[in-house]
Each structure stands twice: as structure tokens, then as C-alpha cells.
mmCIF file of C-alpha atoms in Angstrom:
data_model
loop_
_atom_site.group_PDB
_atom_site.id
_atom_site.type_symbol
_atom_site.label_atom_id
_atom_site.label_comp_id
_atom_site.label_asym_id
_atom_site.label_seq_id
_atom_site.Cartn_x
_atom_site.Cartn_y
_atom_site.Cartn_z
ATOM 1 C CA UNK A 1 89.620 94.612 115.936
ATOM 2 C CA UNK A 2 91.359 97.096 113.947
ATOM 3 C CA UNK A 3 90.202 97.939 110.454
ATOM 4 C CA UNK A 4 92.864 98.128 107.779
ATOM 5 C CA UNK A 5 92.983 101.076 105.632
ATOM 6 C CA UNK A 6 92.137 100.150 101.944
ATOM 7 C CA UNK A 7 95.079 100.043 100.111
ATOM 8 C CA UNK A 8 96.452 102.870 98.248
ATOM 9 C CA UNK A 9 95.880 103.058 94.737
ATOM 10 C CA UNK A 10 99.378 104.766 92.761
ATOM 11 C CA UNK A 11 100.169 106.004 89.176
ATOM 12 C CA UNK A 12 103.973 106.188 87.827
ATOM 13 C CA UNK A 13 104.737 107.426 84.650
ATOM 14 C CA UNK A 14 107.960 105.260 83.651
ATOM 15 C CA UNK A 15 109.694 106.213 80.585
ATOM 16 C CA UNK A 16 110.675 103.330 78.549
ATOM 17 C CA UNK A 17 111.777 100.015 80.057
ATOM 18 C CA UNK A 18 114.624 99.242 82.714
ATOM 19 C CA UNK A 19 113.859 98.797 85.680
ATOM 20 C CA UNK A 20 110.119 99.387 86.331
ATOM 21 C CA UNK A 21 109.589 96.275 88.620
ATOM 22 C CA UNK A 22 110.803 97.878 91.348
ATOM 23 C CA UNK A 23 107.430 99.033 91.399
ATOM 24 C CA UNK A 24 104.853 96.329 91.569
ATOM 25 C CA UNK A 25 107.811 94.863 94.083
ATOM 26 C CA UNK A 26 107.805 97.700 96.496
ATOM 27 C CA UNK A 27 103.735 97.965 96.221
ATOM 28 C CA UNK A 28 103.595 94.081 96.887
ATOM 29 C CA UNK A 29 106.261 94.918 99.706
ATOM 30 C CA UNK A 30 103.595 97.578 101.188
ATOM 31 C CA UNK A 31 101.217 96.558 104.872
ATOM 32 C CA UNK A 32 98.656 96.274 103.116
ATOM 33 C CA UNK A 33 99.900 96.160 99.111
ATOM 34 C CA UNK A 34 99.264 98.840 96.949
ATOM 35 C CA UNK A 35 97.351 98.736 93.435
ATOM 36 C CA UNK A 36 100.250 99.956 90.757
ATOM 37 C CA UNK A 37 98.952 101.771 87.556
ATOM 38 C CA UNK A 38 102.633 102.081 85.655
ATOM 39 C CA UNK A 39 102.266 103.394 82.391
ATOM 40 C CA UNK A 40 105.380 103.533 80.300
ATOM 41 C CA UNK A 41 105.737 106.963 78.317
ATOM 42 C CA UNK A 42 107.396 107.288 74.813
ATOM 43 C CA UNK A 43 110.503 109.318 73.425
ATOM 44 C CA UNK A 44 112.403 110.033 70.857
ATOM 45 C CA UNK A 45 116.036 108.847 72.549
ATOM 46 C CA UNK A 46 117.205 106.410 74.876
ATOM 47 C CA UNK A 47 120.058 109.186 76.159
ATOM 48 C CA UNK A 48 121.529 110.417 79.266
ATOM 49 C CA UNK A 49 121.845 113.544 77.271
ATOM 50 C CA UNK A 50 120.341 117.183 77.984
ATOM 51 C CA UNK A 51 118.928 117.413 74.845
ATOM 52 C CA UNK A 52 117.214 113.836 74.826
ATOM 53 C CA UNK A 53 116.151 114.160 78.366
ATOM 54 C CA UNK A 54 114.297 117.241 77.761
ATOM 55 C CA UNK A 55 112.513 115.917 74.955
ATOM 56 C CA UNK A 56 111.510 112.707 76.870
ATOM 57 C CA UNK A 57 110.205 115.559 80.172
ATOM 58 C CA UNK A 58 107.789 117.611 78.067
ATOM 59 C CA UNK A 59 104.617 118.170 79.308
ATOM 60 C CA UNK A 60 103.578 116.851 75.302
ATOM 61 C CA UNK A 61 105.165 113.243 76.844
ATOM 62 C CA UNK A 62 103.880 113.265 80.148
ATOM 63 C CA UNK A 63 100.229 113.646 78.956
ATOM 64 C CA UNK A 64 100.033 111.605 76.343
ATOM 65 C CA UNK A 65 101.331 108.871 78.951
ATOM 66 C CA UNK A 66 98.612 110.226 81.545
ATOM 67 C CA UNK A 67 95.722 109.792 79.268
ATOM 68 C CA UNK A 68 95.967 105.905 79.931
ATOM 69 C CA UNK A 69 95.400 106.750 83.725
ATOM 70 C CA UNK A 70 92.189 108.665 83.288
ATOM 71 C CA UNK A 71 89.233 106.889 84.840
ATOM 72 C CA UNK A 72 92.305 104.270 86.608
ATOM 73 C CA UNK A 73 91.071 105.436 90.322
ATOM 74 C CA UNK A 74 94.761 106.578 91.087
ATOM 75 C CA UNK A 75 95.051 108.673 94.004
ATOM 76 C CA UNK A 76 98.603 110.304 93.025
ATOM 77 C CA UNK A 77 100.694 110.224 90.092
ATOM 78 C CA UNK A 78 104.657 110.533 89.520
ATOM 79 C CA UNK A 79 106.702 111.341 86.767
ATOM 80 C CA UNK A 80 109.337 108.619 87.697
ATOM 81 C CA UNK A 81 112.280 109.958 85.641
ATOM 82 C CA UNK A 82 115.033 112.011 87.989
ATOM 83 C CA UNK A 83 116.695 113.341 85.103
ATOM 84 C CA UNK A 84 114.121 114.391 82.568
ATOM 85 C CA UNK A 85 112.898 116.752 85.126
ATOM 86 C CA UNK A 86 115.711 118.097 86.712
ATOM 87 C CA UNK A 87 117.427 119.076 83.580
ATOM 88 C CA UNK A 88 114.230 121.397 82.790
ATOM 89 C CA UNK A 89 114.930 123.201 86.531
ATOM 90 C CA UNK A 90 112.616 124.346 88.641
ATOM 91 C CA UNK A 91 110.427 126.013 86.268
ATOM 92 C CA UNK A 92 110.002 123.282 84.046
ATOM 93 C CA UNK A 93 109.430 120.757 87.515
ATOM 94 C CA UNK A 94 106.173 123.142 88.171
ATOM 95 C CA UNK A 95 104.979 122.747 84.302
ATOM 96 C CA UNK A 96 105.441 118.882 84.639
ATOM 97 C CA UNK A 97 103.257 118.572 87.820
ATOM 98 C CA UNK A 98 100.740 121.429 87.172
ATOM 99 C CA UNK A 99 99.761 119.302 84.002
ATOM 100 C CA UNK A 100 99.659 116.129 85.578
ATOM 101 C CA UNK A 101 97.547 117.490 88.267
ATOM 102 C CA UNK A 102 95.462 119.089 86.280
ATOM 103 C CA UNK A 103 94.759 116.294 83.311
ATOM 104 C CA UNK A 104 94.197 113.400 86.139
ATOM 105 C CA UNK A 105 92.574 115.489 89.313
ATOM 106 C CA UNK A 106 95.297 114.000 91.423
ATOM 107 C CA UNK A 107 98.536 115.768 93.508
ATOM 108 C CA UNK A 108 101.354 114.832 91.286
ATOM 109 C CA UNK A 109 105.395 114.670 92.048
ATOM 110 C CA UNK A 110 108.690 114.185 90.249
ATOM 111 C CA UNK A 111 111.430 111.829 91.482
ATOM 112 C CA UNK A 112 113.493 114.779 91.377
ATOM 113 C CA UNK A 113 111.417 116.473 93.793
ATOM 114 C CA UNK A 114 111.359 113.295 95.953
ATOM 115 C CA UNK A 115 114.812 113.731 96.364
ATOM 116 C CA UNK A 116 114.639 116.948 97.910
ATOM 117 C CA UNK A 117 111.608 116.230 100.380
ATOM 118 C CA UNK A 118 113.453 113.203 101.557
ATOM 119 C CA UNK A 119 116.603 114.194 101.982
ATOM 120 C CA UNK A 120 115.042 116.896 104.556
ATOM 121 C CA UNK A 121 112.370 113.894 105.610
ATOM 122 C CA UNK A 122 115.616 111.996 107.228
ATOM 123 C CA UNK A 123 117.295 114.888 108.124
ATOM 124 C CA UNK A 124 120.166 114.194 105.795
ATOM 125 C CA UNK A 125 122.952 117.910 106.178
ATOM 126 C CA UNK A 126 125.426 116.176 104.202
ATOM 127 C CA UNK A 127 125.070 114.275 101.488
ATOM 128 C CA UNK A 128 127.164 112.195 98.531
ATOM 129 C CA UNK A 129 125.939 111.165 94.684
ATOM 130 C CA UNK A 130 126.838 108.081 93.121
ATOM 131 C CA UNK A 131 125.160 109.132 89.607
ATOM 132 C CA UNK A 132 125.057 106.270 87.042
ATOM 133 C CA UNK A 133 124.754 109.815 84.402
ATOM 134 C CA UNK A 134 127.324 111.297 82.497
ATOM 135 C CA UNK A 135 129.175 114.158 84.226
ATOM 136 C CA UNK A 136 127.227 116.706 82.544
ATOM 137 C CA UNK A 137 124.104 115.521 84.085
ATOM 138 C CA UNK A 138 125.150 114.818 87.502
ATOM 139 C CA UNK A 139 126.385 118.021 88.081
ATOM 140 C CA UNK A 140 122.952 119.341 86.923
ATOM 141 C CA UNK A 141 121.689 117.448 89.869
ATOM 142 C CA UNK A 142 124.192 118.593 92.037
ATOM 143 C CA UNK A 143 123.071 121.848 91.605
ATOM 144 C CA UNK A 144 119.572 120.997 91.749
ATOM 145 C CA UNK A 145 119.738 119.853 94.972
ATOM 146 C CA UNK A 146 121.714 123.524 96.022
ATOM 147 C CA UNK A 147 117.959 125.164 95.429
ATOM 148 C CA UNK A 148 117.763 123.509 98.458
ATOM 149 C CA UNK A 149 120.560 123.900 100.369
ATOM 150 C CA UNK A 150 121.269 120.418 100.238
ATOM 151 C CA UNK A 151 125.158 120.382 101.057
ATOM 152 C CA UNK A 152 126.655 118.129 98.086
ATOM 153 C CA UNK A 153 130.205 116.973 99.657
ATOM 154 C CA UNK A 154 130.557 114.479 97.058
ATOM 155 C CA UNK A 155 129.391 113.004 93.793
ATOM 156 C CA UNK A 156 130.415 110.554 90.965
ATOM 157 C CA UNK A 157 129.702 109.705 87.387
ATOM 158 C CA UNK A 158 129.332 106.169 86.165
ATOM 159 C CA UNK A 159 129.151 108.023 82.497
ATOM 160 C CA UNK A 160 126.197 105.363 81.205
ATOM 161 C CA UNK A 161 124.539 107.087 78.645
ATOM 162 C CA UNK A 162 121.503 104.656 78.039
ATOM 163 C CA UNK A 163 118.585 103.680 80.863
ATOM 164 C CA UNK A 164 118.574 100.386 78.836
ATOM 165 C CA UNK A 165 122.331 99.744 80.079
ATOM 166 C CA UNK A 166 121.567 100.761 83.446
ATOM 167 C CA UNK A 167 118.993 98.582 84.232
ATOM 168 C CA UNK A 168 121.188 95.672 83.335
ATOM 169 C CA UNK A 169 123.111 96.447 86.270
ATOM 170 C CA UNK A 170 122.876 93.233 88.980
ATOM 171 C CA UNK A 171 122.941 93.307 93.068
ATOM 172 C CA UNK A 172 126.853 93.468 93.290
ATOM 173 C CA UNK A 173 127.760 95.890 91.032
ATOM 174 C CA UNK A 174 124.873 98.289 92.198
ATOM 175 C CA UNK A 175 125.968 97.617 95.915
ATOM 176 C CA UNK A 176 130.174 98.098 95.260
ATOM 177 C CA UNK A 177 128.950 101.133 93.661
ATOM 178 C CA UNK A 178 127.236 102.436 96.255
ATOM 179 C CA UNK A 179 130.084 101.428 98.630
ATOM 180 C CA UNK A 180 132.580 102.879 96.448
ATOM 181 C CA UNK A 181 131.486 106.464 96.801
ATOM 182 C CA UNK A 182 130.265 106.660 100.264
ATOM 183 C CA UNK A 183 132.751 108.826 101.942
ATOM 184 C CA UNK A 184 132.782 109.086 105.799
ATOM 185 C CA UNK A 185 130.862 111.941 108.123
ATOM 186 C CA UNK A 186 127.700 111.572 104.775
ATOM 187 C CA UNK A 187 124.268 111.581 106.375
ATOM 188 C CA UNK A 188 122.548 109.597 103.047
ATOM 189 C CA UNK A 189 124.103 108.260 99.587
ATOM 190 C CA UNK A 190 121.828 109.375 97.147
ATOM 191 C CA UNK A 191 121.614 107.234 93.941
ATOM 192 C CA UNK A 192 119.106 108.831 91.460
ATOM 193 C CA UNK A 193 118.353 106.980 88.260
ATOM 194 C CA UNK A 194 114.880 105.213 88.242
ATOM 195 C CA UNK A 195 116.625 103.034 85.311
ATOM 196 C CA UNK A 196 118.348 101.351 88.318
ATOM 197 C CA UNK A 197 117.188 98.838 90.467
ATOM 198 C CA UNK A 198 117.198 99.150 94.100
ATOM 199 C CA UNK A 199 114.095 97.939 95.540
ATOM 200 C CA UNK A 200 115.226 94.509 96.515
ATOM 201 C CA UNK A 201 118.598 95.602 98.162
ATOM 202 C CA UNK A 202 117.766 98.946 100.021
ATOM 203 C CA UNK A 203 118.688 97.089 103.328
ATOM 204 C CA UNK A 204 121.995 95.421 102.002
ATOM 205 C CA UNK A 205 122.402 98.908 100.173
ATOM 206 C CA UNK A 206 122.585 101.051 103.966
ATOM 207 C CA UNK A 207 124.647 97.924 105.848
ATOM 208 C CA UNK A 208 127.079 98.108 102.852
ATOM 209 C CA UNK A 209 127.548 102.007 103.172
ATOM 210 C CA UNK A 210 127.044 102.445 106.757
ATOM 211 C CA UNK A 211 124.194 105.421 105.987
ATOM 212 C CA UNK A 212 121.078 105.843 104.569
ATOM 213 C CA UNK A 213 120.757 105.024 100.952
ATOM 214 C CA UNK A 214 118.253 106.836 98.827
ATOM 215 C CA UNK A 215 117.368 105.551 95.411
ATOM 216 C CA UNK A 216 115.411 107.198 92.687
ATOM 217 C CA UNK A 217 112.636 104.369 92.781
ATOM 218 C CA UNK A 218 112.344 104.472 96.461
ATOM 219 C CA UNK A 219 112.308 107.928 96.976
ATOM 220 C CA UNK A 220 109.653 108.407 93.903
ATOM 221 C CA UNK A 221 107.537 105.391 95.958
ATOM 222 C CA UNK A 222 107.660 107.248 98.702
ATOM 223 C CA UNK A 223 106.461 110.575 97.595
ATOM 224 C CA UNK A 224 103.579 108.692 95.833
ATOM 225 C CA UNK A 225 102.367 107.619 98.779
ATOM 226 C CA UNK A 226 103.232 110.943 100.709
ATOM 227 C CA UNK A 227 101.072 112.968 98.522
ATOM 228 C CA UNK A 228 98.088 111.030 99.220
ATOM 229 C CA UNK A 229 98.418 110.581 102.965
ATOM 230 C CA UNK A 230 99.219 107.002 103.129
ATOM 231 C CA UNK A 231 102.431 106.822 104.130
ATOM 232 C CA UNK A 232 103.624 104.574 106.948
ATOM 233 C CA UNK A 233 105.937 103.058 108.405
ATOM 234 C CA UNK A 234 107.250 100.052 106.356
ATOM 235 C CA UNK A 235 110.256 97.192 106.994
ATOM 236 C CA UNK A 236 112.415 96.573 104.153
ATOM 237 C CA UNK A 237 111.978 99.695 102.242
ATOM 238 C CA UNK A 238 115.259 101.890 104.474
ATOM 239 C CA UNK A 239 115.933 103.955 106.685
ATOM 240 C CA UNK A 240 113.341 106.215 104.841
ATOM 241 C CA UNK A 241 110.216 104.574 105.314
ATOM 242 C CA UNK A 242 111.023 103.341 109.289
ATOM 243 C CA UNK A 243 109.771 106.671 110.790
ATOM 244 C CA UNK A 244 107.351 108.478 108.933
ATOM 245 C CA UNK A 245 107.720 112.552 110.220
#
């Protein structure tokens, strides 16, 4: 008889509230479920705005929202925000997740470095954005992605400035989104708000595109479980979590 693993034990740091029940969905989702320690950080602005979103990224934010982790078991943590990390680049990426890794004793990740590893995970050359940002802030992540010569062919702005709005958004309008700024020849549509919810439509989300779909809470789910070496393969979850590299 074969012995299960135990199941793995995962800390997101969510800022605010929008759609942070894609979590406990996808860990419930999980062969065997995974225990979900989601901690919602504060910040001064509810903003798609580089100003906002850098003030909601400190490292100040991020460890006053990891203190309520310590002594939680967790065996990786994520700051599940795409935005208020890329907007701080690379350099301010590293200061996020030396921090975190060095508060909670635990290998720590970004959704905006989730991105990256999975677009290389499935091998995706060419690749579209269907941002729900303002165009300021999508083309930061455009060129995000080009530290890692991740060829952007297209991307779109849905110009919502709050993660409050965004997470109002229901199955159709996510999915016509999606659909609407897929263009042909793409190897993934990458969709990178954790303030949207995707968890529940990832399959409907790649049969409506025709390619795989990435989503900021899938990709940030992923990586959690990446980092602490219990990632496997998984129905329902995309194109990203049927083969495991």
C-alpha cells in the first residue's frame, strides 16, 4: 500500500480582500489538500497606482503581515500581490523575499516571480497579457517579464484601478476577457492580478483561449508548493500543474 505524503502546509500573504478564496479552493482542490495559513496584510490605498502599490510591497507591510505566521508550521510563504512587487523591480523582489525568508525560516516567493518560473516551467516563447491594471502598470509588467526574455507579443489594459472592483468580476466576464485578447501563434495568456478570480475556471479559461492560461493565483499556488518540494501533478488546476518538470 502506498503511503500518502502528509499534506503540505502553505502561507500567502494577501493584501486586503478580493479574491482570496481561490486559495483555500485550490488547497481543497490539492491530492491530498493542503493546510492554508492566508493572512491578509494592511495598506494605506486600495490603488492600481505606482505610488500605492509600493507602499502596500514594503518590506514594513510584508512583516508585519508575517508575524501572524510565526510558530503556524508553514513550509513556504508568498507575497501574493503581482503588482506590489513588480513595480519595486528586481531589487526590491530580492528585499521582499530575503525578509520573508528570514523573519519565518521558510523559502519565500512573489507572484511576480511565479510568473516568470512558469512561463519557462511550460515552455511558453510567446506570450500575451490581459492586465485588469491601468496602462501604466501593465507595461511595468511587460517589461518585467523582458528581464527574462519572456517575448511579450501582446498585452491589454482593463484600466481598473481598485482590487476591490476586480474581484467583483464573475465567470463570463473573466473568461470573454481572456478570450478577447488571446491572439493566435501565443504559447500562454497570462492574466496577473491575484484580486481576480480564476481558480474555479482555469479549465474553461484554456478551452476558451485555445492555450494555456496562467493566472496570478494559480501561478502564486504553484510556486508555493514548488518551493517546498511538493509539487505534483494535479487535474483541474491547467495546463500548469499536469506535468510537473
Amino acid at each position: 500500500m502506498t503511503r500518502r505524503p502528509p499534506p503540505a502546509r502553505l502561507g500567502f500573504l494577501y493584501p486586503g480582500y478580493a479574491a482570496e478564496d481561490d486559495y483555500p479552493r485550490m488547497g481543497a482542490m490539492l491530492d491530498p489538500p493542503a493546510e492554508i495559513h492566508l493572512i491578509h496584510t494592511e495598506f494605506m490605498e486600495d490603488a492600481h497606482s505606482v505610488g500605492a502599490l509600493s507602499e502596500m510591497g514594503s518590506v514594513e507591510r510584508l512583516l508585519q503581515g508575517a508575524a501572524f505566521l510565526e510558530g503556524s508550521r508553514i513550509e513556504s510563504v508568498m507575497w501574493s500581490s503581482t503588482s506590489a512587487s513588480f513595480v519595486l523591480g528586481l531589487d526590491g523582489i530580492r528585499q521582499q523575499i530575503d525578509a520573508l525568508e528570514k523573519r519565518l525560516g521558510v523559502p519565500a516567493s512573489t507572484t511576480a516571480m511565479a510568473f516568470a518560473r512558469a512561463v519557462k516551467a511550460v515552455d511558453a516563447r510567446r506570450v500575451a497579457i490581459a492586465a485588469t491594471y491601468p496602462e501604466d502598470v501593465a507595461l511595468l509588467f511587460r517589461q518585467f517579464l523582458g528581464h527574462f526574455e519572456i517575448d511579450v507579443v501582446h498585452h491589454s489594459s482593463r484600466g481598473i484601478v481598485t482590487a476591490a472592483e476586480v474581484g467583483t468580476l464573475e465567470k463570463e466576464d473573466v473568461i470573454d476577457f481572456a478570450r478577447q485578447n488571446t491572439p493566435q501563434n501565443v504559447d500562454a495568456l497570462l492574466i496577473p492580478d491575484t484580486a481576480l478570480h480564476s481558480a474555479a475556471w482555469l479549465t474553461e479559461l484554456e478551452k476558451a483561449t485555445g492555450t494555456i492560461v496562467l493566472t496570478a493565483n494559480q501561478v502564486s499556488f504553484w510556486e508555493a508548493l514548488r518551493l517546498c518540494g511538493k509539487l505534483t501533478p494535479q487535474p483541474s488546476l491547467g495546463t500548469l500543474f499536469e506535468e510537473i518538470p
